[in-house]
Tab-separated table of C-alpha atoms in Angstrom:
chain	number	residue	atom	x	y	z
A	1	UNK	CA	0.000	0.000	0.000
A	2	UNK	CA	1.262	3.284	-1.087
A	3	UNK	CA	1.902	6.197	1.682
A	4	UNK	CA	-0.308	8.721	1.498
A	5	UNK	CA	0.968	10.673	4.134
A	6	UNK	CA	3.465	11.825	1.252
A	7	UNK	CA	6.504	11.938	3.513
A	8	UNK	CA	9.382	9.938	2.449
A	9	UNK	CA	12.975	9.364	4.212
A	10	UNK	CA	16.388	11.165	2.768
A	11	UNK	CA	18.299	8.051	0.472
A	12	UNK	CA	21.081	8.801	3.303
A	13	UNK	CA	18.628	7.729	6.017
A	14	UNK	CA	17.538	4.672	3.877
A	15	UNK	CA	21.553	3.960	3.264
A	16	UNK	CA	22.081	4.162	7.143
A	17	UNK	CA	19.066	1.832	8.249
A	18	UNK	CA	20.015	-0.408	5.980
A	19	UNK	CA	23.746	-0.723	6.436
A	20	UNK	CA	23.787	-0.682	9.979
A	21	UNK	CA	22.709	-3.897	10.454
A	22	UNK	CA	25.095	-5.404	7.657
A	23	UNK	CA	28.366	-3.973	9.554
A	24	UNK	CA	27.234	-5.222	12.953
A	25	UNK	CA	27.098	-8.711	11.605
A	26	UNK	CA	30.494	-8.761	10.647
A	27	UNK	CA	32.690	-5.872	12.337
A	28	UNK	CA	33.320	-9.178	15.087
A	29	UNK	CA	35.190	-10.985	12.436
A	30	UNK	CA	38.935	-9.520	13.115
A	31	UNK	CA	38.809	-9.239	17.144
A	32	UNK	CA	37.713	-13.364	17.573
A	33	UNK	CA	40.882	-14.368	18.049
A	34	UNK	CA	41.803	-11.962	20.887
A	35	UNK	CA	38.098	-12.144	21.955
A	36	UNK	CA	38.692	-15.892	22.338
A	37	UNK	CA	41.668	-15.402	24.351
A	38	UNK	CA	40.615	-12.425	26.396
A	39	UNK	CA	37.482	-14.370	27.840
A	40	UNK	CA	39.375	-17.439	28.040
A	41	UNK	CA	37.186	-19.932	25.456
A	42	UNK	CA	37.862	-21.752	22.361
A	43	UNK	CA	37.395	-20.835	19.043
A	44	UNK	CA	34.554	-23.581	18.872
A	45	UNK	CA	32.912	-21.214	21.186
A	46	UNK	CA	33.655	-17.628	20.544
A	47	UNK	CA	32.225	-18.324	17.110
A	48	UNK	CA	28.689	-18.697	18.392
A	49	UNK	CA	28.921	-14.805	18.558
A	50	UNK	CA	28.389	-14.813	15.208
A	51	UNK	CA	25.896	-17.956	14.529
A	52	UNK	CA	23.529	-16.768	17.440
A	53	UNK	CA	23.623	-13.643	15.947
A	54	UNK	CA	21.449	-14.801	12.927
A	55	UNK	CA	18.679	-16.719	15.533
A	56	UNK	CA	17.578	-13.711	17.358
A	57	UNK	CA	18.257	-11.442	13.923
A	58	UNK	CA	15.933	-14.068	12.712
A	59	UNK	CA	13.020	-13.660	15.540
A	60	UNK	CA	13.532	-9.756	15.427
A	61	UNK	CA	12.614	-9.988	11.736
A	62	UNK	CA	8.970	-11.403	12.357
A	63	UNK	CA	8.636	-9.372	15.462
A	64	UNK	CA	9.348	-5.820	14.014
A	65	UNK	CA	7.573	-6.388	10.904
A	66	UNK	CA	4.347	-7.638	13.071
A	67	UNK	CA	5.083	-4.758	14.919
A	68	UNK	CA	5.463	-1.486	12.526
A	69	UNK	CA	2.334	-2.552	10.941
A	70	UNK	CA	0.394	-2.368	14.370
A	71	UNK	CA	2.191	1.015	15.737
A	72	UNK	CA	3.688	2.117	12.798
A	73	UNK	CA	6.972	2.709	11.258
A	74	UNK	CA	8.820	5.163	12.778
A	75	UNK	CA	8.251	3.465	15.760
A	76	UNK	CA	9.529	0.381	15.909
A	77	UNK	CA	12.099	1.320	14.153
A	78	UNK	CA	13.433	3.930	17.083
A	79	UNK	CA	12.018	0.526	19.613
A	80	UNK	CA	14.794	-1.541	17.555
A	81	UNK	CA	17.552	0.928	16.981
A	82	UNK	CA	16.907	1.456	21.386
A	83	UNK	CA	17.638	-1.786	21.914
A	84	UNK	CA	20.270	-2.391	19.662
A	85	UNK	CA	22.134	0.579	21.236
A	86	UNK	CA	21.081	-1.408	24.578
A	87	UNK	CA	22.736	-3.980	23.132
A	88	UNK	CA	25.960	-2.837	22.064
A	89	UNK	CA	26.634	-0.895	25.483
A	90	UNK	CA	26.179	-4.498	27.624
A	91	UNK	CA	28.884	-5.788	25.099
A	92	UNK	CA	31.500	-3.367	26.195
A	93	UNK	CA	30.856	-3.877	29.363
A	94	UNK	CA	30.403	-7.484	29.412
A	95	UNK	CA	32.491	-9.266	32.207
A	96	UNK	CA	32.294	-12.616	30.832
A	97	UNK	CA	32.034	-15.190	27.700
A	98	UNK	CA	27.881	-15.835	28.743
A	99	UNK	CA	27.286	-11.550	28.988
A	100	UNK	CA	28.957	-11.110	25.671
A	101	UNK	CA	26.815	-13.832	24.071
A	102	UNK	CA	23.539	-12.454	25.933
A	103	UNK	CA	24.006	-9.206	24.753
A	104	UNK	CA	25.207	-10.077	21.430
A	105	UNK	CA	21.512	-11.863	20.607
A	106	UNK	CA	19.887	-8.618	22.215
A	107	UNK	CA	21.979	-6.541	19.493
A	108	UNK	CA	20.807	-8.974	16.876
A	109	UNK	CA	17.382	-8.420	17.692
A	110	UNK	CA	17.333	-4.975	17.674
A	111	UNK	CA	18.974	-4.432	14.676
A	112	UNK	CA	16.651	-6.861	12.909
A	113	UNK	CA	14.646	-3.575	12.735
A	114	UNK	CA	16.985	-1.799	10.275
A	115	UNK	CA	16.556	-4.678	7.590
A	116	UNK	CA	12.736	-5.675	7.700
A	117	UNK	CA	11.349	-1.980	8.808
A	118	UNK	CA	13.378	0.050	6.599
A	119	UNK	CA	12.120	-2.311	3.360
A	120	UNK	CA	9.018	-1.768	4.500
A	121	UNK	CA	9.427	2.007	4.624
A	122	UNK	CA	10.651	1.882	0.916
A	123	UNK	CA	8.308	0.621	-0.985
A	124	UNK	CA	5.346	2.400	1.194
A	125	UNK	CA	7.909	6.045	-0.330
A	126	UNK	CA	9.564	5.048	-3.730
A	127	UNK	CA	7.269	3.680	-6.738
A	128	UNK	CA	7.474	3.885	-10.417
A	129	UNK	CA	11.049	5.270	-11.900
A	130	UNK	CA	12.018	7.054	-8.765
A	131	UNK	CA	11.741	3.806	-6.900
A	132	UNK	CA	13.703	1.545	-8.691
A	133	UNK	CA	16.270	4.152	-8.773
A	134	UNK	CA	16.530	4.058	-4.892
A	135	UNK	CA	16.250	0.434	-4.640
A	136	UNK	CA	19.452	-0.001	-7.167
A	137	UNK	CA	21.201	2.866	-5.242
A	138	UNK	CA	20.612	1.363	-2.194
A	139	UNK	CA	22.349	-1.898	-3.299
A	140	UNK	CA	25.342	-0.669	-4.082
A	141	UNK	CA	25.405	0.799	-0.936
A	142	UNK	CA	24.720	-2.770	0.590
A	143	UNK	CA	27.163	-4.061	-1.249
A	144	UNK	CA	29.930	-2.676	0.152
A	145	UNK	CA	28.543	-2.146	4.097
A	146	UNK	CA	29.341	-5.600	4.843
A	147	UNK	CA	33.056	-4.912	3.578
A	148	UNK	CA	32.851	-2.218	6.046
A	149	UNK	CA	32.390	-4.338	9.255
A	150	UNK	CA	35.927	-5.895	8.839
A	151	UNK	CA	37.406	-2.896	8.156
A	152	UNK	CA	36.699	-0.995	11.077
A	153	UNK	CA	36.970	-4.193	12.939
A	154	UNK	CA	40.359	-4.465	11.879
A	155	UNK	CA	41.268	-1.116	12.341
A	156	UNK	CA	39.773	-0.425	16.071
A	157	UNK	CA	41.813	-3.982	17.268
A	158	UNK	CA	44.735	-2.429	16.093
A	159	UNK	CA	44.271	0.836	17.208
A	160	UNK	CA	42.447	-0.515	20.420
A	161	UNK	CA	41.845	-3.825	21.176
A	162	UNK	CA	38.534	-5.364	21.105
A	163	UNK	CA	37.044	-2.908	23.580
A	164	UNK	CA	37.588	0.082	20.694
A	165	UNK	CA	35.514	-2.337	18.264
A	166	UNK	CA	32.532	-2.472	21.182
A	167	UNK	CA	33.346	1.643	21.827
A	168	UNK	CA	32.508	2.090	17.993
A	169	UNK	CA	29.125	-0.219	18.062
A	170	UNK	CA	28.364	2.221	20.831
A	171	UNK	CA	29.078	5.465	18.827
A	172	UNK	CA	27.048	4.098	16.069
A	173	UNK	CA	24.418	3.399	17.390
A	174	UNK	CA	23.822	6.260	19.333
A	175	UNK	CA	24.279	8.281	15.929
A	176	UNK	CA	21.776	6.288	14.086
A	177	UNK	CA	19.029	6.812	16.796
A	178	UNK	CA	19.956	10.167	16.964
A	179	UNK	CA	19.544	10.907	13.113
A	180	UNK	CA	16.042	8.401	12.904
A	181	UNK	CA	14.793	10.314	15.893
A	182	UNK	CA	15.234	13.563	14.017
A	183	UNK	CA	14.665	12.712	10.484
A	184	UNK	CA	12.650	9.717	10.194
A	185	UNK	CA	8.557	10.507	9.294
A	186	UNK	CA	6.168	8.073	9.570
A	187	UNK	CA	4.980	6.079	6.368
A	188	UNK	CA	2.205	4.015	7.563
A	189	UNK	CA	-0.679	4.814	5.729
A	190	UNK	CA	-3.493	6.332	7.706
A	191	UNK	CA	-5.866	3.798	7.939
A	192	UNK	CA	-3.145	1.374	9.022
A	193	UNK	CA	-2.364	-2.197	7.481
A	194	UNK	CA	-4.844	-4.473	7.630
A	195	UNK	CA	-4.213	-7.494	9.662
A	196	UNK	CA	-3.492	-10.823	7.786
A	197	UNK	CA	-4.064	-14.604	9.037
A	198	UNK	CA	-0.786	-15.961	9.126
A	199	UNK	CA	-1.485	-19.676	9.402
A	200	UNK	CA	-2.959	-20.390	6.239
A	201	UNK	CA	0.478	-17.725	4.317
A	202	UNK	CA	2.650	-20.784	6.784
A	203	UNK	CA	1.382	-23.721	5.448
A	204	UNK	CA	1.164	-22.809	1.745
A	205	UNK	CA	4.858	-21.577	2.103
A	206	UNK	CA	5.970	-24.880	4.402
A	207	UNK	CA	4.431	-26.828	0.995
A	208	UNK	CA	6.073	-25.243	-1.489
A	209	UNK	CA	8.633	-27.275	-2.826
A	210	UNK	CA	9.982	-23.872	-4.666
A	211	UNK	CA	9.890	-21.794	-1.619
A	212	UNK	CA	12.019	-24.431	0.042
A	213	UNK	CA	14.474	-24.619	-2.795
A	214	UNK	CA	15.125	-20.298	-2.940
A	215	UNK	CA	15.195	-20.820	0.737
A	216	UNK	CA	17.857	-23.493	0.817
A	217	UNK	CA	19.822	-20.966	-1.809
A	218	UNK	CA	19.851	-17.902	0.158
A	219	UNK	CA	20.378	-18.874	3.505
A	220	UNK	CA	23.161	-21.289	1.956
A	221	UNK	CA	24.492	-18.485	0.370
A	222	UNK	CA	24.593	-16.675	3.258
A	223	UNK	CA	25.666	-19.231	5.441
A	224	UNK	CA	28.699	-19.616	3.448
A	225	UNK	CA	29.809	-16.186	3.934
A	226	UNK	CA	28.863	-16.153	7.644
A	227	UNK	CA	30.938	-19.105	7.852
A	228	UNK	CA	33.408	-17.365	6.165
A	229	UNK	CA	33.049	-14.498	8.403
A	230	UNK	CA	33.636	-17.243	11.507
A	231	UNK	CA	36.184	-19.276	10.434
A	232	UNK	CA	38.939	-17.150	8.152
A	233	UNK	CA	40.240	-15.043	11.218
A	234	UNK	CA	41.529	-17.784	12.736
A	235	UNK	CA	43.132	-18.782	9.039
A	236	UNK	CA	44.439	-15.884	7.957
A	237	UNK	CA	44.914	-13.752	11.702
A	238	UNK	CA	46.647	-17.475	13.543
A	239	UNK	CA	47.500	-19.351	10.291
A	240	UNK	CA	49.196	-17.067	8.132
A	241	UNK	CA	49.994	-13.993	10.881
A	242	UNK	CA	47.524	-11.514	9.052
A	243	UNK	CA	47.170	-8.150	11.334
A	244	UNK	CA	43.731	-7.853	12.069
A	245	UNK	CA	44.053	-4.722	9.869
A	246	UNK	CA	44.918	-6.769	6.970
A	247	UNK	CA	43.041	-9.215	7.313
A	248	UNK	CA	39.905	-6.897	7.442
A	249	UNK	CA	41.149	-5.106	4.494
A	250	UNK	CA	40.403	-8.436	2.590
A	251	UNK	CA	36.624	-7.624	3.186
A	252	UNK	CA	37.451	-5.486	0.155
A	253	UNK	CA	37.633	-8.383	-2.016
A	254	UNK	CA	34.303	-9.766	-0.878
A	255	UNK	CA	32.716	-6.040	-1.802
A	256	UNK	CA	34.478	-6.255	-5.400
A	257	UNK	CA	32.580	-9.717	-5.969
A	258	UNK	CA	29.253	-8.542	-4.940
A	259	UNK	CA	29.271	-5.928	-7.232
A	260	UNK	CA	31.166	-7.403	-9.849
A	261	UNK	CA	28.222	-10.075	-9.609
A	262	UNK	CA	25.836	-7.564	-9.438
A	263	UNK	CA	27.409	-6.404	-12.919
A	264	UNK	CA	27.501	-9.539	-14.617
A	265	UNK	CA	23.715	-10.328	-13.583
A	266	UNK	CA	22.806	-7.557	-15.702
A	267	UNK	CA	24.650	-8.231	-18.567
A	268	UNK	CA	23.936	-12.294	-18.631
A	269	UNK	CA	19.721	-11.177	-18.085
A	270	UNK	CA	20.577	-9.929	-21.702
A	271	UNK	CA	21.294	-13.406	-23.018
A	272	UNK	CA	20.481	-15.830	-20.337
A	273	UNK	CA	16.876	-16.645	-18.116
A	274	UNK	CA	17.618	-15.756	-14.706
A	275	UNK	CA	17.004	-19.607	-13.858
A	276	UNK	CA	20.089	-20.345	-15.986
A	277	UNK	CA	22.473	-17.913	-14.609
A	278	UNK	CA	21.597	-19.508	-11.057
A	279	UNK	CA	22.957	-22.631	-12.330
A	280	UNK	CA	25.852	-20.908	-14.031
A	281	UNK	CA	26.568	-18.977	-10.725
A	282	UNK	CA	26.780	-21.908	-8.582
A	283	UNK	CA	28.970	-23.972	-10.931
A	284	UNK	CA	31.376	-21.353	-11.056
A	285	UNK	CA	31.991	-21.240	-6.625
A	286	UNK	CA	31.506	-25.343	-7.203
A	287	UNK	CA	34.601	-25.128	-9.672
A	288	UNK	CA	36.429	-22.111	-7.235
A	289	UNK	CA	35.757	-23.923	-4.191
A	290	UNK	CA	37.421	-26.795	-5.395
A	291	UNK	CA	40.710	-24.508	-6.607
A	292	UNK	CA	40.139	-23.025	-2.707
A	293	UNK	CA	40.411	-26.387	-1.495
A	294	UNK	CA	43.949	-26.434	-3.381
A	295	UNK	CA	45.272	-23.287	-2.587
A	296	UNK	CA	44.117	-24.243	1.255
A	297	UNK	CA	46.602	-27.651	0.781
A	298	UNK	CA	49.490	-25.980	-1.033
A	299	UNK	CA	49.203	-23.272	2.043
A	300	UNK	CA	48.945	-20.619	0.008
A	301	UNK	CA	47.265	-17.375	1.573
A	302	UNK	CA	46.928	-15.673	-1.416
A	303	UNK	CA	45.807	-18.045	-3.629
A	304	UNK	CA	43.260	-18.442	-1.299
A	305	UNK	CA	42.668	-14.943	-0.822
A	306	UNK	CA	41.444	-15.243	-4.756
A	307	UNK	CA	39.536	-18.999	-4.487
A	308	UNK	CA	37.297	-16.760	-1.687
A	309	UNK	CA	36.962	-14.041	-4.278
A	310	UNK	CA	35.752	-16.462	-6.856
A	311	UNK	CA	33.467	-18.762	-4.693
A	312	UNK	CA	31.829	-15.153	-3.915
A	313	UNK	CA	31.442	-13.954	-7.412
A	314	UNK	CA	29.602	-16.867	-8.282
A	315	UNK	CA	27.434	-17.126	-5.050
A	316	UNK	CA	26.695	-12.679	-5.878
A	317	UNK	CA	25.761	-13.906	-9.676
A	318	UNK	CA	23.310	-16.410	-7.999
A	319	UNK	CA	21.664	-14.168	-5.034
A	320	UNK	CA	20.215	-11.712	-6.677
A	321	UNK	CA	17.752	-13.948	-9.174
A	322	UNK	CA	16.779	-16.209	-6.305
A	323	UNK	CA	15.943	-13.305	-3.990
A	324	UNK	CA	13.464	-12.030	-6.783
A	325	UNK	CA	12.022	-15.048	-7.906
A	326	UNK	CA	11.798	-16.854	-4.412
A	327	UNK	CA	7.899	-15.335	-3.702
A	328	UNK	CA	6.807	-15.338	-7.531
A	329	UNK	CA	2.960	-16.061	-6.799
A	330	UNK	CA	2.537	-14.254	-3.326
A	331	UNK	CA	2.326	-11.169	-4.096
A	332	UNK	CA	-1.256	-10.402	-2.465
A	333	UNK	CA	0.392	-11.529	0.985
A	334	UNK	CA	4.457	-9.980	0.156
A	335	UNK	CA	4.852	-8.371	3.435
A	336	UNK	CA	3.876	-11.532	5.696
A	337	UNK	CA	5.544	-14.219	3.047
A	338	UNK	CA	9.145	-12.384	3.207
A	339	UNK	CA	8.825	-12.277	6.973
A	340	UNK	CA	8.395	-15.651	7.304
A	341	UNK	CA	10.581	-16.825	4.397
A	342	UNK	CA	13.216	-14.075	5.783
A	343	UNK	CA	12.569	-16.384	9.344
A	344	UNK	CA	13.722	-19.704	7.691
A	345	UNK	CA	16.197	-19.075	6.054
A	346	UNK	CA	18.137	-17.107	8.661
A	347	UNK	CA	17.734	-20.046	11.085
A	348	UNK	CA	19.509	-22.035	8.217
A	349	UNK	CA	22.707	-19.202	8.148
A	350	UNK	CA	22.703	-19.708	11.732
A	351	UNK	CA	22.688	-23.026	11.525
A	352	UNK	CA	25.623	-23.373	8.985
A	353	UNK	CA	27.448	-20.833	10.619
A	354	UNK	CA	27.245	-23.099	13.831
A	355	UNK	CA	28.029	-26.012	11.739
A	356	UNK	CA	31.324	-24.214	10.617
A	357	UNK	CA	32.212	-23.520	14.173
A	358	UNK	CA	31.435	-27.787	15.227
A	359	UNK	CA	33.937	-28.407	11.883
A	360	UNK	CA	36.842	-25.466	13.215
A	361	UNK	CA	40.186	-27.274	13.733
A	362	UNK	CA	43.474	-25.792	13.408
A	363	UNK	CA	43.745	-27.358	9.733
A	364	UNK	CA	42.626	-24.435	6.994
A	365	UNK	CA	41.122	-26.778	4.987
A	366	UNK	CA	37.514	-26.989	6.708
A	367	UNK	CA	36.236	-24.519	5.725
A	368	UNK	CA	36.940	-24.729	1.879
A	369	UNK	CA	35.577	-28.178	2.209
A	370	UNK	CA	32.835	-26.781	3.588
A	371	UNK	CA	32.243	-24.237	0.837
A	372	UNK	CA	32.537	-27.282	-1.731
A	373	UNK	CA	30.153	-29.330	-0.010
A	374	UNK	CA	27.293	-26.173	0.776
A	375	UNK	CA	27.904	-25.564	-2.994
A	376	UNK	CA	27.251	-29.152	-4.483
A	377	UNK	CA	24.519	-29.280	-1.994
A	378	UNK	CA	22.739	-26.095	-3.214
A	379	UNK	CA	23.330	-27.079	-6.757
A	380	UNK	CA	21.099	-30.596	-6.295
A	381	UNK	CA	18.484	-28.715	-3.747
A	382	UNK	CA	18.026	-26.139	-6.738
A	383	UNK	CA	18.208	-29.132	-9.256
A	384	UNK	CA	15.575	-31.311	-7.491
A	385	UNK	CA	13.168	-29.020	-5.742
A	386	UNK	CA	12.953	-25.717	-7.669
A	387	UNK	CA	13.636	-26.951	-11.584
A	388	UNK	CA	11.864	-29.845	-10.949
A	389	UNK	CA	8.597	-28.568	-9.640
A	390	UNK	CA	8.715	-26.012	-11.928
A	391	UNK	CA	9.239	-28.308	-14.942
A	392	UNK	CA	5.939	-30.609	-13.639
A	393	UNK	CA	4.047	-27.308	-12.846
A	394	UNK	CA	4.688	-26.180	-16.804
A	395	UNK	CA	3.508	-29.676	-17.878
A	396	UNK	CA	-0.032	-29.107	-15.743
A	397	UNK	CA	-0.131	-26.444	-17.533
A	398	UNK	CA	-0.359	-27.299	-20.811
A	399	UNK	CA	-2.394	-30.546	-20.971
A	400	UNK	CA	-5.396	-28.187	-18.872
């Protein structure tokens, strides 16, 4: 529904909301090492600060979107951004390993409001030409906040320690409540949003063998690059003697594959359906995750500084198509659909991201392995459930 209160945020606002979130989820990635040894636990288990992360980011998702629609935008959206700050003051002060983690899922579930609210927000403000202009703006943008994270991670360890990485959460979130408070209007539309059952949107979505498929995609997708996020600290920071500055600079190659993929998707849409350059996306991190796997057993850091770039490119050709054609056919019901979709398939990235941190050893060839096996996996899942059913649903089609 389109807001006809006919206020609409600054892009910079929109940029901020959404980035915020992104840089929180990985700005941990350089200081787990010293994290780990500072409150005296294994790797094994300072990596649930990042797979935890993804369960209450998950929740948060459902809750705030339930929520904006019932007390509006602006809102819920200061409610999240207040707890995330909440959140991101108990980590610095944290005394211990089970604080940290506590306070860690409370960030998580505050800043859950910065993805689903703010996506909400846009499409109630941007339509037609002007819309799709922000949308594409805004992914750029999102392409290179989560490159951000390990910078400034990096940078504040060095500068620091893993206190001035907690100090900067802290700074930023106070300035992004300070600049929503101020500048944020209210989008809802006047006569509200009009409740929807939510049972009968579960069930069709738990029975789509499609839905499952896209779902199995993106949070695999994502899982491998939260896994990534987990596990190459310890690989490049123990392994190879990285600084955490370094190693966070390498985020920079992860930013120049999402938007090198984001490139190529819009050339290949020239040529190819975007069914076939989802196939052509995964084969290509199959093929670099096996060259990862390599460079990994060679020891190489650089050569597997480029198999990561690679498995990446192909994974960013992939994402895109599968986030727009995952809810083809719920339309009528897009707001509750993505909530719940958005639900599943973050429990899966936490859920890999966990698995990565069961699998963490000091041998740097896990998590290649890992990548190889998430990316055969996703290539059959796509094969069997999504081609499959779409194949039969084409044949029902034509002998009605």
């Amino acid at each position: 529904m389109r807001n006809v209160q006919k206020k609409a945020p600054t892009l910079l606002l929109i940029i901020v909301l959404v980035g915020f979130p992104q840089i929180s989820e990985s700005i941990f990635t350089p200081v787990l090492p010293a994290l780990s040894r500072a409150m005296a636990v294994s790797a094994n288990q300072i990596q649930w600060t990042m797979s935890s992360y993804f369960v209450a980011f998950a929740v948060g998702v459902l809750w705030w979107g339930q929520l904006a629609d019932r007390i509006g935008r602006r809102p819920a959206m200061l409610g999240g951004v207040g707890l995330y700050l909440l959140g991101n003051l108990g980590l610095l002060l944290s005394p211990n390993f089970g604080w940290l983690l506590g306070f860690r899922l409370l960030q998580a579930f505050g800043a859950s409001a910065g993805s689903v609210v703010t996506q909400t927000i846009m499409r109630e403000s941007f339509t037609g030409i002007v819309g799709a202009r922000i949308f594409a703006q805004t992914s750029a943008a999102m392409a290179l906040s989560p490159a951000l994270g390990p910078l400034i991670g990096g940078l504040m360890q060095t500068l620091g320690g893993y206190p001035a990485v907690f100090g900067t959460l802290v700074v930023m979130a106070s300035a992004v409540f300070s600049y929503s408070a101020l500048r944020l209007p209210e989008t809802r539309p006047r006569q509200g949003t009009p409740a929807t059952r939510q049972w009968p949107i579960v069930k069709r979505l738990v029975s789509d063998p499609v839905v499952w498929g896209y779902g199995i995609l993106i949070g695999g997708i994502n899982g491998i690059l939260f896994s990534y996020y987990a596990e190459a600290p310890f690989i490049f920071e123990t392994h190879f003697n990285f600084s955490a500055l370094a190693y966070g600079a390498l985020g920079l190659s992860l930013a120049a594959a999402s938007l090198g993929g984001a490139l190529l998707v819009s050339r290949l849409l020239n040529r190819w359906t975007p069914e076939q350059i989802i196939v052509g996306g995964l084969l290509l991190s199959c093929g670099a995750a096996l060259l990862l796997w390599l460079a990994a057993a060679l020891n190489l850091a650089w050569g597997m500084v480029g198999g990561f770039f690679l498995v990446f490119l192909g994974l960013n050709i992939a994402l895109p198509n599968a986030l727009n054609r995952a809810l083809i056919g719920y339309e009528a019901v897009m707001g509750s659909a993505s909530g719940w979709f958005s639900l599943g398939y973050y429990l899966l990235v936490s859920a890999l991201t966990y698995g990565m941190s069961l699998l963490h050893s000091p041998s740097i060839q896990r998590l290649p392995l890992y990548c190889l096996v998430l990316c055969l996996g996703m290539v059959t899942a796509y094969g069997g459930l999504v081609r499959r059913t779409q194949a039969r649903r084409l044949l029902a089609a034509a002998s009605d």
